[in-house]
Each structure stands twice: as structure tokens, then as C-alpha cells.
PDB file of C-alpha atoms in Angstrom:
ATOM      1  CA  UNK A 221      33.660 -30.754 -15.748  1.00 41.00           C
ATOM      2  CA  UNK A 222      34.073 -30.208 -11.960  1.00 37.00           C
ATOM      3  CA  UNK A 223      35.317 -32.426  -9.538  1.00 39.00           C
ATOM      4  CA  UNK A 224      37.170 -32.763  -6.154  1.00 41.00           C
ATOM      5  CA  UNK A 225      36.534 -32.403  -2.466  1.00 41.00           C
ATOM      6  CA  UNK A 226      32.563 -31.004  -2.628  1.00 41.00           C
ATOM      7  CA  UNK A 227      33.068 -29.992   1.119  1.00 43.00           C
ATOM      8  CA  UNK A 228      35.831 -27.514   0.623  1.00 38.00           C
ATOM      9  CA  UNK A 229      37.239 -27.170  -2.635  1.00 41.00           C
ATOM     10  CA  UNK A 230      36.649 -27.347  -6.389  1.00 35.00           C
ATOM     11  CA  UNK A 231      39.244 -28.561  -8.752  1.00 38.00           C
ATOM     12  CA  UNK A 232      38.976 -27.796 -12.471  1.00 43.00           C
ATOM     13  CA  UNK A 233      39.747 -29.539 -15.703  1.00 44.00           C
ATOM     14  CA  UNK A 234      43.124 -27.448 -15.683  1.00 45.00           C
ATOM     15  CA  UNK A 235      43.814 -28.569 -12.295  1.00 45.00           C
ATOM     16  CA  UNK A 236      43.760 -25.279 -10.873  1.00 43.00           C
ATOM     17  CA  UNK A 237      42.332 -25.538  -7.221  1.00 43.00           C
ATOM     18  CA  UNK A 238      39.958 -22.924  -5.728  1.00 41.00           C
ATOM     19  CA  UNK A 239      39.349 -23.267  -2.064  1.00 43.00           C
ATOM     20  CA  UNK A 240      36.580 -21.802  -0.118  1.00 42.00           C
ATOM     21  CA  UNK A 241      37.506 -19.638   2.970  1.00 45.00           C
ATOM     22  CA  UNK A 242      34.859 -18.777   5.844  1.00 44.00           C
ATOM     23  CA  UNK A 243      36.302 -15.801   7.822  1.00 47.00           C
ATOM     24  CA  UNK A 244      36.794 -16.901  11.163  1.00 54.00           C
ATOM     25  CA  UNK A 245      34.986 -13.760  12.487  1.00 49.00           C
ATOM     26  CA  UNK A 246      31.682 -14.215  10.577  1.00 45.00           C
ATOM     27  CA  UNK A 247      28.819 -16.095  12.478  1.00 48.00           C
ATOM     28  CA  UNK A 248      26.809 -18.906  10.304  1.00 48.00           C
ATOM     29  CA  UNK A 249      23.433 -19.230  11.652  1.00 47.00           C
ATOM     30  CA  UNK A 250      20.174 -20.495  10.393  1.00 49.00           C
ATOM     31  CA  UNK A 251      16.717 -18.849   9.976  1.00 45.00           C
ATOM     32  CA  UNK A 252      13.548 -20.190  11.299  1.00 46.00           C
ATOM     33  CA  UNK A 253       9.926 -19.396  11.340  1.00 45.00           C
ATOM     34  CA  UNK A 254       8.724 -18.986  14.995  1.00 48.00           C
ATOM     35  CA  UNK A 255       5.260 -17.995  14.306  1.00 53.00           C
ATOM     36  CA  UNK A 256       3.358 -14.808  14.214  1.00 62.00           C
ATOM     37  CA  UNK A 257       0.731 -12.423  14.925  1.00 72.00           C
ATOM     38  CA  UNK A 258      -2.827 -13.301  13.703  1.00 81.00           C
ATOM     39  CA  UNK A 259      -5.317 -10.467  13.009  1.00 83.00           C
ATOM     40  CA  UNK A 260      -8.680 -10.128  12.002  1.00 89.00           C
ATOM     41  CA  UNK A 261      -8.903  -7.827   8.844  1.00 93.00           C
ATOM     42  CA  UNK A 262     -12.040  -5.904   7.565  1.00 95.00           C
ATOM     43  CA  UNK A 263     -11.235  -4.321   4.423  1.00 95.00           C
ATOM     44  CA  UNK A 264     -14.284  -2.727   2.915  1.00 94.00           C
ATOM     45  CA  UNK A 265     -13.312  -0.955  -0.297  1.00 94.00           C
ATOM     46  CA  UNK A 266     -13.997  -3.491  -3.669  1.00 95.00           C
ATOM     47  CA  UNK A 267     -11.855  -3.318  -6.641  1.00 96.00           C
ATOM     48  CA  UNK A 268      -9.244  -1.221  -5.232  1.00 97.00           C
ATOM     49  CA  UNK A 269      -6.556  -3.396  -7.051  1.00 97.00           C
ATOM     50  CA  UNK A 270      -8.189  -1.945 -10.089  1.00 97.00           C
ATOM     51  CA  UNK A 271      -8.530  -5.457 -11.539  1.00 97.00           C
ATOM     52  CA  UNK A 272     -11.064  -3.440 -13.817  1.00 96.00           C
ATOM     53  CA  UNK A 273     -12.701  -0.117 -14.045  1.00 95.00           C
ATOM     54  CA  UNK A 274     -16.274  -1.248 -12.345  1.00 95.00           C
ATOM     55  CA  UNK A 275     -17.301   1.056  -9.557  1.00 96.00           C
ATOM     56  CA  UNK A 276     -14.790   3.826 -10.229  1.00 97.00           C
ATOM     57  CA  UNK A 277     -15.967   7.444 -11.545  1.00 95.00           C
ATOM     58  CA  UNK A 278     -13.901  10.261 -12.058  1.00 95.00           C
ATOM     59  CA  UNK A 279     -14.467  14.293 -12.856  1.00 95.00           C
ATOM     60  CA  UNK A 280     -12.663  16.424 -15.055  1.00 96.00           C
ATOM     61  CA  UNK A 281      -9.873  13.820 -15.775  1.00 97.00           C
ATOM     62  CA  UNK A 282      -9.415  10.657 -17.991  1.00 97.00           C
ATOM     63  CA  UNK A 283      -8.705   7.311 -16.333  1.00 96.00           C
ATOM     64  CA  UNK A 284      -6.924   4.395 -17.837  1.00 97.00           C
ATOM     65  CA  UNK A 285      -6.452   1.023 -16.190  1.00 97.00           C
ATOM     66  CA  UNK A 286      -3.564  -1.201 -16.869  1.00 97.00           C
ATOM     67  CA  UNK A 287      -1.692  -3.844 -14.800  1.00 96.00           C
ATOM     68  CA  UNK A 288      -3.832  -3.155 -11.717  1.00 97.00           C
ATOM     69  CA  UNK A 289      -2.860   0.747 -11.684  1.00 98.00           C
ATOM     70  CA  UNK A 290      -5.239   3.527 -12.677  1.00 98.00           C
ATOM     71  CA  UNK A 291      -3.823   6.438 -14.410  1.00 98.00           C
ATOM     72  CA  UNK A 292      -5.350   9.897 -14.119  1.00 97.00           C
ATOM     73  CA  UNK A 293      -5.111  12.536 -16.744  1.00 97.00           C
ATOM     74  CA  UNK A 294      -6.184  16.142 -16.227  1.00 96.00           C
ATOM     75  CA  UNK A 295      -8.593  17.357 -19.133  1.00 96.00           C
ATOM     76  CA  UNK A 296     -10.224  20.293 -17.508  1.00 95.00           C
ATOM     77  CA  UNK A 297      -8.050  22.251 -14.817  1.00 92.00           C
ATOM     78  CA  UNK A 298     -10.199  23.108 -12.168  1.00 91.00           C
ATOM     79  CA  UNK A 299      -9.109  23.578  -8.505  1.00 87.00           C
ATOM     80  CA  UNK A 300      -9.756  20.810  -6.277  1.00 83.00           C
ATOM     81  CA  UNK A 301     -12.095  19.220  -8.736  1.00 88.00           C
ATOM     82  CA  UNK A 302      -9.738  17.010 -11.027  1.00 92.00           C
ATOM     83  CA  UNK A 303     -10.690  13.724  -8.826  1.00 93.00           C
ATOM     84  CA  UNK A 304     -11.192   9.838  -9.005  1.00 96.00           C
ATOM     85  CA  UNK A 305     -13.974   8.481  -6.736  1.00 95.00           C
ATOM     86  CA  UNK A 306     -15.470   5.412  -5.407  1.00 94.00           C
ATOM     87  CA  UNK A 307     -18.488   4.962  -3.549  1.00 90.00           C
ATOM     88  CA  UNK A 308     -17.883   2.970  -0.056  1.00 87.00           C
ATOM     89  CA  UNK A 309     -20.762   2.178   2.954  1.00 82.00           C
ATOM     90  CA  UNK A 310     -19.330   3.695   6.002  1.00 81.00           C
ATOM     91  CA  UNK A 311     -20.674   2.891   9.794  1.00 83.00           C
ATOM     92  CA  UNK A 312     -21.000   6.212  11.559  1.00 79.00           C
ATOM     93  CA  UNK A 313     -18.567   6.962  14.216  1.00 83.00           C
ATOM     94  CA  UNK A 314     -16.431   4.030  13.168  1.00 89.00           C
ATOM     95  CA  UNK A 315     -12.383   4.718  12.551  1.00 89.00           C
ATOM     96  CA  UNK A 316     -11.183   3.908   9.295  1.00 91.00           C
ATOM     97  CA  UNK A 317      -7.677   3.697   7.572  1.00 91.00           C
ATOM     98  CA  UNK A 318      -7.293   4.493   4.194  1.00 91.00           C
ATOM     99  CA  UNK A 319      -4.153   3.318   2.217  1.00 93.00           C
ATOM    100  CA  UNK A 320      -3.141   3.189  -1.439  1.00 95.00           C
ATOM    101  CA  UNK A 321       0.106   3.855  -3.418  1.00 95.00           C
ATOM    102  CA  UNK A 322       0.246   7.029  -5.680  1.00 97.00           C
ATOM    103  CA  UNK A 323       2.778   8.533  -7.966  1.00 97.00           C
ATOM    104  CA  UNK A 324       2.391  11.833  -9.662  1.00 96.00           C
ATOM    105  CA  UNK A 325       4.177  13.726 -12.471  1.00 95.00           C
ATOM    106  CA  UNK A 326       3.600  17.555 -11.594  1.00 91.00           C
ATOM    107  CA  UNK A 327       4.293  19.779  -8.756  1.00 90.00           C
ATOM    108  CA  UNK A 328       0.606  19.673  -7.764  1.00 91.00           C
ATOM    109  CA  UNK A 329      -0.371  18.176  -4.621  1.00 93.00           C
ATOM    110  CA  UNK A 330      -2.575  14.922  -4.582  1.00 95.00           C
ATOM    111  CA  UNK A 331      -4.626  14.176  -1.916  1.00 93.00           C
ATOM    112  CA  UNK A 332      -6.842  11.057  -0.662  1.00 93.00           C
ATOM    113  CA  UNK A 333      -9.200  10.458   1.963  1.00 89.00           C
ATOM    114  CA  UNK A 334     -13.253  10.345   2.625  1.00 85.00           C
ATOM    115  CA  UNK A 335     -15.050  12.680   0.254  1.00 74.00           C
ATOM    116  CA  UNK A 336     -16.871  14.616   2.884  1.00 64.00           C
ATOM    117  CA  UNK A 337     -14.177  14.736   5.586  1.00 61.00           C
ATOM    118  CA  UNK A 338     -11.081  17.149   5.906  1.00 62.00           C
ATOM    119  CA  UNK A 339      -8.933  14.728   7.102  1.00 74.00           C
ATOM    120  CA  UNK A 340      -6.738  13.929   4.015  1.00 86.00           C
ATOM    121  CA  UNK A 341      -3.201  12.537   3.360  1.00 89.00           C
ATOM    122  CA  UNK A 342      -1.227  14.702   1.074  1.00 92.00           C
ATOM    123  CA  UNK A 343       1.369  13.657  -1.742  1.00 92.00           C
ATOM    124  CA  UNK A 344       4.012  16.220  -2.575  1.00 91.00           C
ATOM    125  CA  UNK A 345       6.931  14.431  -4.016  1.00 92.00           C
ATOM    126  CA  UNK A 346       6.922  13.606  -7.815  1.00 93.00           C
ATOM    127  CA  UNK A 347       7.673  10.300  -9.767  1.00 95.00           C
ATOM    128  CA  UNK A 348       8.122   7.834  -6.897  1.00 95.00           C
ATOM    129  CA  UNK A 349       5.542   5.515  -5.695  1.00 96.00           C
ATOM    130  CA  UNK A 350       4.416   6.488  -2.388  1.00 94.00           C
ATOM    131  CA  UNK A 351       2.631   4.826   0.365  1.00 92.00           C
ATOM    132  CA  UNK A 352      -0.124   7.093   1.676  1.00 92.00           C
ATOM    133  CA  UNK A 353      -2.545   6.491   4.295  1.00 90.00           C
ATOM    134  CA  UNK A 354      -4.639   8.211   6.446  1.00 89.00           C
ATOM    135  CA  UNK A 355      -6.959   7.488   9.787  1.00 88.00           C
ATOM    136  CA  UNK A 356     -10.348   9.246  10.037  1.00 84.00           C
ATOM    137  CA  UNK A 357     -13.601   8.668  11.564  1.00 80.00           C
ATOM    138  CA  UNK A 358     -16.843   9.002   9.532  1.00 68.00           C
ATOM    139  CA  UNK A 359     -18.965  11.280  11.633  1.00 63.00           C
ATOM    140  CA  UNK A 360     -20.916  12.042   8.185  1.00 60.00           C
ATOM    141  CA  UNK A 361     -23.477  10.364   5.868  1.00 55.00           C
ATOM    142  CA  UNK A 362     -22.652   6.907   5.110  1.00 51.00           C
ATOM    143  CA  UNK A 363     -22.768   7.542   1.324  1.00 56.00           C
ATOM    144  CA  UNK A 364     -19.240   9.341   1.458  1.00 72.00           C
ATOM    145  CA  UNK A 365     -16.778   7.413  -0.339  1.00 86.00           C
ATOM    146  CA  UNK A 366     -13.151   7.177  -1.187  1.00 91.00           C
ATOM    147  CA  UNK A 367     -11.704  10.167  -3.185  1.00 92.00           C
ATOM    148  CA  UNK A 368      -7.936  10.898  -4.702  1.00 94.00           C
ATOM    149  CA  UNK A 369      -7.919  14.629  -6.269  1.00 93.00           C
ATOM    150  CA  UNK A 370      -5.375  17.420  -7.315  1.00 93.00           C
ATOM    151  CA  UNK A 371      -5.970  19.743  -4.415  1.00 88.00           C
ATOM    152  CA  UNK A 372      -4.577  22.896  -6.252  1.00 88.00           C
ATOM    153  CA  UNK A 373      -5.103  23.946  -9.778  1.00 91.00           C
ATOM    154  CA  UNK A 374      -3.143  21.592 -12.009  1.00 94.00           C
ATOM    155  CA  UNK A 375      -2.182  21.786 -15.500  1.00 94.00           C
ATOM    156  CA  UNK A 376      -4.163  19.886 -18.213  1.00 96.00           C
ATOM    157  CA  UNK A 377      -2.392  16.517 -18.978  1.00 96.00           C
ATOM    158  CA  UNK A 378      -1.184  16.213 -15.673  1.00 96.00           C
ATOM    159  CA  UNK A 379      -1.054  12.828 -13.845  1.00 96.00           C
ATOM    160  CA  UNK A 380      -1.198  10.606 -11.347  1.00 97.00           C
ATOM    161  CA  UNK A 381      -1.309   6.790 -10.891  1.00 98.00           C
ATOM    162  CA  UNK A 382      -2.961   4.900  -8.141  1.00 98.00           C
ATOM    163  CA  UNK A 383      -3.186   1.205  -7.272  1.00 97.00           C
ATOM    164  CA  UNK A 384      -3.882  -0.995  -3.981  1.00 96.00           C
ATOM    165  CA  UNK A 385      -6.580   1.346  -2.841  1.00 96.00           C
ATOM    166  CA  UNK A 386      -7.632  -0.323   0.724  1.00 95.00           C
ATOM    167  CA  UNK A 387     -10.049   1.039   3.554  1.00 94.00           C
ATOM    168  CA  UNK A 388      -9.684  -0.913   6.638  1.00 94.00           C
ATOM    169  CA  UNK A 389     -12.512  -0.645   9.290  1.00 94.00           C
ATOM    170  CA  UNK A 390     -10.083  -0.054  12.661  1.00 92.00           C
ATOM    171  CA  UNK A 391     -13.350  -0.465  14.947  1.00 93.00           C
ATOM    172  CA  UNK A 392     -14.669  -3.976  13.657  1.00 94.00           C
ATOM    173  CA  UNK A 393     -11.147  -5.065  13.811  1.00 92.00           C
ATOM    174  CA  UNK A 394     -10.044  -3.880  17.251  1.00 91.00           C
ATOM    175  CA  UNK A 395     -13.338  -2.745  19.121  1.00 93.00           C
ATOM    176  CA  UNK A 396     -14.545   0.737  19.851  1.00 93.00           C
ATOM    177  CA  UNK A 397     -11.907   2.676  21.974  1.00 92.00           C
ATOM    178  CA  UNK A 398      -8.961   0.110  21.149  1.00 91.00           C
ATOM    179  CA  UNK A 399      -8.313   1.230  17.446  1.00 89.00           C
ATOM    180  CA  UNK A 400      -4.397   1.860  16.790  1.00 85.00           C
ATOM    181  CA  UNK A 401      -3.687   5.499  16.291  1.00 81.00           C
ATOM    182  CA  UNK A 402      -0.021   4.716  14.481  1.00 78.00           C
ATOM    183  CA  UNK A 403      -0.219   1.906  12.064  1.00 71.00           C
ATOM    184  CA  UNK A 404       2.240   2.295   9.252  1.00 65.00           C
ATOM    185  CA  UNK A 405       4.013  -0.643   9.855  1.00 60.00           C
ATOM    186  CA  UNK A 406       0.456  -2.787   9.555  1.00 67.00           C
ATOM    187  CA  UNK A 407      -0.076  -0.908   6.413  1.00 71.00           C
ATOM    188  CA  UNK A 408       3.214  -1.702   4.795  1.00 69.00           C
ATOM    189  CA  UNK A 409       3.090  -5.278   5.548  1.00 73.00           C
ATOM    190  CA  UNK A 410      -0.332  -6.294   4.660  1.00 82.00           C
ATOM    191  CA  UNK A 411      -1.011  -7.381   0.872  1.00 85.00           C
ATOM    192  CA  UNK A 412      -4.022  -6.106  -1.099  1.00 90.00           C
ATOM    193  CA  UNK A 413      -7.123  -8.338  -0.207  1.00 91.00           C
ATOM    194  CA  UNK A 414     -11.167  -7.576   0.198  1.00 93.00           C
ATOM    195  CA  UNK A 415     -13.568  -8.284   2.807  1.00 92.00           C
ATOM    196  CA  UNK A 416     -13.231  -9.970   6.121  1.00 91.00           C
ATOM    197  CA  UNK A 417     -10.467 -12.404   6.664  1.00 88.00           C
ATOM    198  CA  UNK A 418      -7.764 -13.711   9.023  1.00 89.00           C
ATOM    199  CA  UNK A 419      -4.252 -12.460   8.257  1.00 84.00           C
ATOM    200  CA  UNK A 420      -0.862 -13.675  10.110  1.00 79.00           C
ATOM    201  CA  UNK A 421       2.559 -12.364   9.359  1.00 66.00           C
ATOM    202  CA  UNK A 422       5.181 -14.668  10.023  1.00 59.00           C
ATOM    203  CA  UNK A 423       8.108 -13.644  12.665  1.00 55.00           C
ATOM    204  CA  UNK A 424      11.707 -14.917  11.530  1.00 49.00           C
ATOM    205  CA  UNK A 425      14.199 -15.566  13.788  1.00 47.00           C
ATOM    206  CA  UNK A 426      17.848 -15.914  13.348  1.00 48.00           C
ATOM    207  CA  UNK A 427      19.930 -18.147  15.202  1.00 48.00           C
ATOM    208  CA  UNK A 428      23.677 -17.459  15.191  1.00 47.00           C
ATOM    209  CA  UNK A 429      26.239 -20.162  16.083  1.00 48.00           C
ATOM    210  CA  UNK A 430      28.696 -19.578  18.753  1.00 45.00           C
TER     211      UNK A 430
END
């Protein structure tokens, strides 16, 4: 049983004393939440957290959903045609950012983006979960959708895993002409959610004692 001065020391049953020492050159402080910026979020892709397989389709690959992750495995090796697809309704000339986490097991490059545009994000590293994001303007048909695919010729049984797929309508969020062009910090911080809502990230302040 422990007894003794709880403010500065402990005494064990064997009477051995252990004294807590705080170095004089270490500042002690407190952390407080001082508020945060509130941002309107418009995230238009449904079931990007792979709660189920609903709404997803694929070509020349098999897909397995487990633990909110989709595993895509090549079954017929064709260049640029081993893909995962999700239709999304886009507004013409709106700017969007696509974001997801991807991990692949082979040297074949994985790309994500809109199906009918050339603006893509590429993943080249293997066996590491990587946040991928790309900003693109839909100047094509409203029927284009999200696509993730092997851009090179893969090998049968090559795989990539994908989760947390989100498509943000930047024009609806910030206004035409005011859309951000660099948004990595925003993408890293925001959790998965769907629809239109207000999101606020708390800002923490550390006050050091003198």
C-alpha cells in the first residue's frame, strides 16, 4: 500500500522513499480550447466509407468490402481498364476535390479522379496507406463519376485497397472564383461524412508558466 505526502513523494511499505523531481528549466503549462474556424462542407459522394458495396461497380477486377475498406484485385490484366467506379452527379464548371486513402501492393501506378477528365492523382509507393487528393473542374457531362484504377498494365492478383472516398464541391463551399487551390491541411483534418453540414475544427492554445 502507498502512503505519504501525495504532493511531492511516495513511501512504499519497505519505507523506501521516491521523490518526484521537476527540472527547473521545464515550463509547465495548460492546454485550452480557444475556438475554431467553422466551415460549410458539401460532400456529394455516398457510401465512400464502404459501409456496404451499394453503388460501386468495377471492371476486370474483383472487389471485397471489409471493415470499411474495399480491396480491388486484378482478374483480367488490361492497361487502364482494371478499375473501381462510382457514379456521382456533378455540376458543370464547379470545382471539386476528390480525396481518399489508398494502399497498393505492386509497382503498377494507381490513379484516382473523375472518369471523363485527365486531371488525376497518382500513387506510386507500395504498401503504405497514402492520402490522395486532386482538384478538378467538371467541364464534361454530369454523368461522370469517381474512378480509381491501375494506369499501367497490372499483373493478375495485383491489389489496391481504398477507403474514405470523399468528393467536396468547392464552389458550393467557398463560392465561384474563391475556391482554394491548396487544401491538403483541410483534407487531412476533416473526418468522413456525407451531405451538407457545418464543420468546426477546435484550435488549441498552450499557455506556458513563466
